[in-house]
Every structure is written in structure tokens, then in C-alpha cells.
């Protein structure tokens, strides 16, 4: 059974250095500017993963033709996962990822 630990903290992005503030309505797990994350959780919010690799955005899942989730792949262990797009995420970056993934 998956467990969810509510953890909505500010953080500095390890990739681009952007200072990310806590999310308004959910838990922030990726940078709003470059959309990268760190592989720190086994279950959402637990911070129990020793990998600590960078989760790079590799694609975007659509729902009814609109971007809904970012798909990630860890540069260290090849884990793949996904997370909802936040309202304040860079739309320019979301569409850039969509365009790149269309050619993979």
C-alpha cells in the first residue's frame, strides 16, 4: 500500500538554481522553471530514497488533449514516474518538453 506524506516545502532547484516556494493547493515536487526534481522519495513525501539522482522531464501526459502530467526519468537509476503539472509551472517549458518528446 502506498503512503503519502504531506510535505510542501520551499527548495532551491539543484539543476537551475531557482528558488521554489511551497505550492498553493498541493505538494510541490519539481521546479516550476525547469520542471526537474530530485529522486528523494520512495513513497510521496517520505524522503527515504538514497538515490538522490536528478529526475529529468522526458514527456507530458495529456488528458482530453491538454497537458496534465509530467513524465520523469532518473539520471542515476532509470526510475520513471509522473506528477501533475502545477498551475504555476512554466508553460513554455511544458510545451518544449512536449515538442521534444514527439520526436523521440
XYZ file of N, CA and C in Angstrom:
312
model
N 0.836 -1.179 0.000
C 0.000 0.000 0.000
C 0.886 1.250 0.000
N 0.604 2.164 -0.915
C 1.361 3.403 -0.960
C 0.919 4.337 0.147
N 1.863 5.061 0.655
C 1.572 6.062 1.680
C 1.973 7.426 1.147
N 1.254 8.426 1.582
C 1.519 9.795 1.158
C 1.813 10.632 2.383
N 2.970 11.265 2.407
C 3.335 12.185 3.475
C 3.222 13.598 2.927
N 2.344 14.393 3.525
C 2.156 15.767 3.066
C 3.418 16.563 3.395
N 4.143 16.962 2.361
C 5.379 17.730 2.537
C 5.413 18.788 1.445
N 5.148 20.022 1.806
C 5.080 21.128 0.861
C 6.053 22.203 1.317
N 7.311 22.041 0.913
C 8.375 22.915 1.390
C 8.974 23.732 0.252
N 9.601 24.840 0.602
C 10.353 25.580 -0.401
C 11.682 24.852 -0.616
N 12.273 25.034 -1.805
C 13.570 24.417 -2.084
C 14.247 25.160 -3.234
N 15.563 25.011 -3.287
C 16.348 25.550 -4.386
C 16.590 24.424 -5.369
N 16.280 24.658 -6.623
C 16.443 23.623 -7.644
C 17.922 23.281 -7.815
N 18.238 21.981 -7.777
C 19.614 21.502 -7.939
C 20.101 21.633 -9.378
N 19.183 21.860 -10.321
C 19.551 21.951 -11.740
C 19.733 23.405 -12.175
N 18.708 24.239 -11.954
C 18.759 25.613 -12.469
C 18.937 26.678 -11.386
N 18.854 26.288 -10.109
C 19.061 27.236 -9.015
C 17.856 28.085 -8.656
N 16.716 27.852 -9.284
C 15.515 28.638 -8.998
C 15.022 28.361 -7.570
N 14.627 29.420 -6.875
C 14.055 29.297 -5.534
C 12.562 29.015 -5.668
N 12.145 27.814 -5.317
C 10.748 27.394 -5.432
C 10.040 27.556 -4.095
N 8.883 28.195 -4.118
C 8.095 28.382 -2.900
C 7.088 27.239 -2.774
N 6.547 27.008 -1.587
C 5.524 25.957 -1.455
C 4.362 26.200 -2.410
N 3.749 25.112 -2.843
C 2.616 25.195 -3.768
C 1.377 25.697 -3.043
N 0.459 26.289 -3.795
C -0.778 26.826 -3.213
C -1.740 25.732 -2.775
N -1.934 24.711 -3.624
C -3.014 23.762 -3.342
C -2.581 22.301 -3.270
N -1.298 22.032 -3.417
C -0.808 20.652 -3.393
C 0.624 20.656 -2.874
N 1.295 19.552 -2.947
C 2.697 19.478 -2.530
C 3.592 19.644 -3.747
N 4.515 20.571 -3.665
C 5.418 20.800 -4.786
C 6.493 19.720 -4.792
N 6.725 19.120 -5.969
C 7.773 18.108 -6.032
C 8.768 18.346 -7.168
N 8.588 19.416 -7.927
C 9.517 19.717 -9.005
C 9.629 21.233 -9.175
N 10.685 21.653 -9.849
C 10.952 23.070 -10.082
C 9.952 23.653 -11.070
N 9.438 24.822 -10.770
C 8.457 25.467 -11.651
C 9.094 26.009 -12.933
N 10.419 26.205 -12.928
C 11.092 26.776 -14.101
C 11.599 25.710 -15.064
N 12.399 24.757 -14.565
C 12.984 23.749 -15.461
C 12.255 22.410 -15.381
N 11.336 22.267 -14.416
C 10.494 21.085 -14.200
C 11.256 19.856 -13.716
N 12.536 20.018 -13.363
C 13.320 18.906 -12.829
C 13.007 18.693 -11.355
N 13.368 17.517 -10.871
C 13.133 17.156 -9.479
C 14.309 16.333 -8.996
N 14.317 15.993 -7.717
C 15.329 15.082 -7.182
C 14.637 13.797 -6.759
N 15.309 12.680 -6.974
C 14.766 11.370 -6.637
C 15.019 11.100 -5.152
N 14.154 11.687 -4.321
C 14.338 11.599 -2.868
C 13.295 10.745 -2.161
N 12.196 10.413 -2.833
C 11.105 9.674 -2.196
C 10.977 8.250 -2.724
N 10.603 7.354 -1.827
C 10.157 6.023 -2.222
C 8.638 6.103 -2.378
N 7.967 6.565 -1.336
C 6.546 6.907 -1.385
C 6.466 8.424 -1.292
N 5.491 9.053 -1.932
C 5.428 10.514 -1.979
C 5.617 11.183 -0.617
N 6.643 12.041 -0.558
C 6.887 12.843 0.636
C 7.703 12.192 1.735
N 8.113 10.918 1.581
C 8.791 10.244 2.700
C 10.281 10.565 2.814
N 10.912 11.048 1.767
C 12.339 11.397 1.734
C 13.230 10.220 2.136
N 12.821 8.987 1.787
C 13.555 7.779 2.173
C 14.385 7.166 1.052
N 14.490 7.823 -0.091
C 15.241 7.237 -1.190
C 16.687 7.708 -1.141
N 17.617 6.789 -1.167
C 19.040 7.138 -1.113
C 19.600 7.511 -2.485
N 18.839 7.323 -3.551
C 19.308 7.595 -4.909
C 19.778 9.045 -5.054
N 18.912 9.994 -4.776
C 19.214 11.429 -4.859
C 19.553 11.911 -6.277
N 19.246 11.097 -7.306
C 19.509 11.498 -8.688
C 18.567 12.591 -9.149
N 18.877 13.163 -10.289
C 18.024 14.193 -10.877
C 16.962 13.510 -11.735
N 15.710 13.866 -11.481
C 14.587 13.398 -12.286
C 14.355 14.435 -13.381
N 14.698 14.071 -14.603
C 14.556 14.978 -15.739
C 13.200 14.749 -16.407
N 12.534 15.816 -16.821
C 11.270 15.648 -17.545
C 11.544 15.081 -18.938
N 10.827 14.012 -19.288
C 11.058 13.365 -20.583
C 9.810 13.359 -21.467
N 8.684 13.754 -20.895
C 7.449 13.760 -21.667
C 6.313 14.369 -20.879
N 5.180 14.502 -21.540
C 3.997 15.085 -20.926
C 2.801 14.199 -21.271
N 2.035 13.840 -20.245
C 0.792 13.087 -20.447
C -0.344 14.063 -20.665
N -1.197 13.730 -21.617
C -2.341 14.592 -21.918
C -3.624 13.974 -21.377
N -4.570 14.838 -21.048
C -5.918 14.411 -20.686
C -6.862 15.316 -21.456
N -7.711 14.718 -22.268
C -8.625 15.474 -23.139
C -7.854 16.470 -24.003
N -6.648 16.086 -24.437
C -5.844 16.920 -25.315
C -5.042 18.008 -24.631
N -5.160 18.114 -23.309
C -4.439 19.156 -22.566
C -3.360 18.528 -21.683
N -2.223 19.240 -21.499
C -1.157 18.715 -20.651
C -1.649 18.532 -19.216
N -1.437 17.332 -18.648
C -1.872 17.078 -17.278
C -0.739 16.642 -16.361
N 0.165 15.789 -16.851
C 1.232 15.267 -16.005
C 2.569 15.327 -16.723
N 3.608 15.531 -15.924
C 4.978 15.494 -16.425
C 5.520 14.097 -16.162
N 6.171 13.509 -17.151
C 6.812 12.205 -17.001
C 8.310 12.447 -16.777
N 8.865 11.764 -15.775
C 10.256 11.949 -15.382
C 11.049 10.658 -15.529
N 12.370 10.809 -15.706
C 13.280 9.670 -15.669
C 14.499 10.072 -14.864
N 14.895 9.205 -13.925
C 16.058 9.479 -13.081
C 17.341 9.240 -13.870
N 18.260 10.194 -13.785
C 19.538 10.085 -14.485
C 20.472 9.060 -13.838
N 20.204 8.679 -12.597
C 21.076 7.740 -11.892
C 20.578 6.299 -12.008
N 19.311 6.061 -11.648
C 18.812 4.677 -11.548
C 17.781 4.305 -12.612
N 17.455 5.224 -13.510
C 16.485 4.995 -14.593
C 15.036 4.836 -14.135
N 14.744 5.127 -12.870
C 13.355 5.134 -12.392
C 12.553 6.072 -13.276
N 11.316 5.704 -13.578
C 10.415 6.607 -14.281
C 9.176 6.835 -13.427
N 8.669 8.040 -13.464
C 7.486 8.402 -12.695
C 6.801 9.583 -13.354
N 5.727 10.024 -12.734
C 4.990 11.163 -13.272
C 4.366 11.946 -12.123
N 4.071 13.206 -12.406
C 3.463 14.071 -11.411
C 2.617 15.118 -12.111
N 1.570 15.546 -11.432
C 0.677 16.558 -12.014
C 1.426 17.853 -12.298
N 1.030 18.494 -13.370
C 1.552 19.814 -13.703
C 0.910 20.808 -12.747
N 1.724 21.643 -12.133
C 1.227 22.648 -11.191
C 0.774 23.895 -11.953
N -0.197 24.621 -11.404
C -0.697 25.823 -12.088
C 0.383 26.863 -12.380
N 1.443 26.909 -11.551
C 2.484 27.907 -11.761
C 3.721 27.356 -12.480
N 3.650 26.130 -13.004
C 4.752 25.586 -13.795
C 4.911 26.380 -15.085
N 6.139 26.480 -15.558
C 6.429 27.182 -16.805
C 5.749 26.472 -17.970
N 4.744 27.121 -18.539
C 4.033 26.542 -19.682
C 4.967 26.436 -20.880
N 5.874 27.392 -21.005
C 6.846 27.358 -22.094
C 7.675 26.067 -22.003
N 8.110 25.718 -20.805
C 8.913 24.507 -20.611
C 8.069 23.247 -20.850
N 6.809 23.255 -20.396
C 5.917 22.112 -20.623
C 5.791 21.855 -22.118
N 5.540 22.903 -22.907
C 5.367 22.734 -24.345
C 6.681 22.366 -25.038
N 7.797 22.853 -24.515
C 9.112 22.473 -25.050
C 9.336 20.959 -24.861
N 8.987 20.437 -23.694
C 9.125 19.009 -23.424
C 8.191 18.205 -24.322
N 6.974 18.699 -24.496
C 6.031 18.012 -25.395
C 6.589 17.931 -26.804
N 7.160 19.025 -27.278
C 7.706 19.060 -28.634
C 8.880 18.105 -28.767
N 9.807 18.118 -27.799
C 10.973 17.229 -27.844
C 10.561 15.768 -27.799
N 9.604 15.428 -26.928
C 9.207 14.023 -26.771
C 8.472 13.506 -27.999
N 7.913 14.384 -28.792
C 7.209 13.962 -30.005
C 8.192 13.406 -31.037
N 9.466 13.764 -30.904
C 10.484 13.336 -31.857
C 11.338 12.193 -31.334
N 11.044 11.677 -30.148
C 11.841 10.562 -29.591
C 11.460 9.248 -30.220
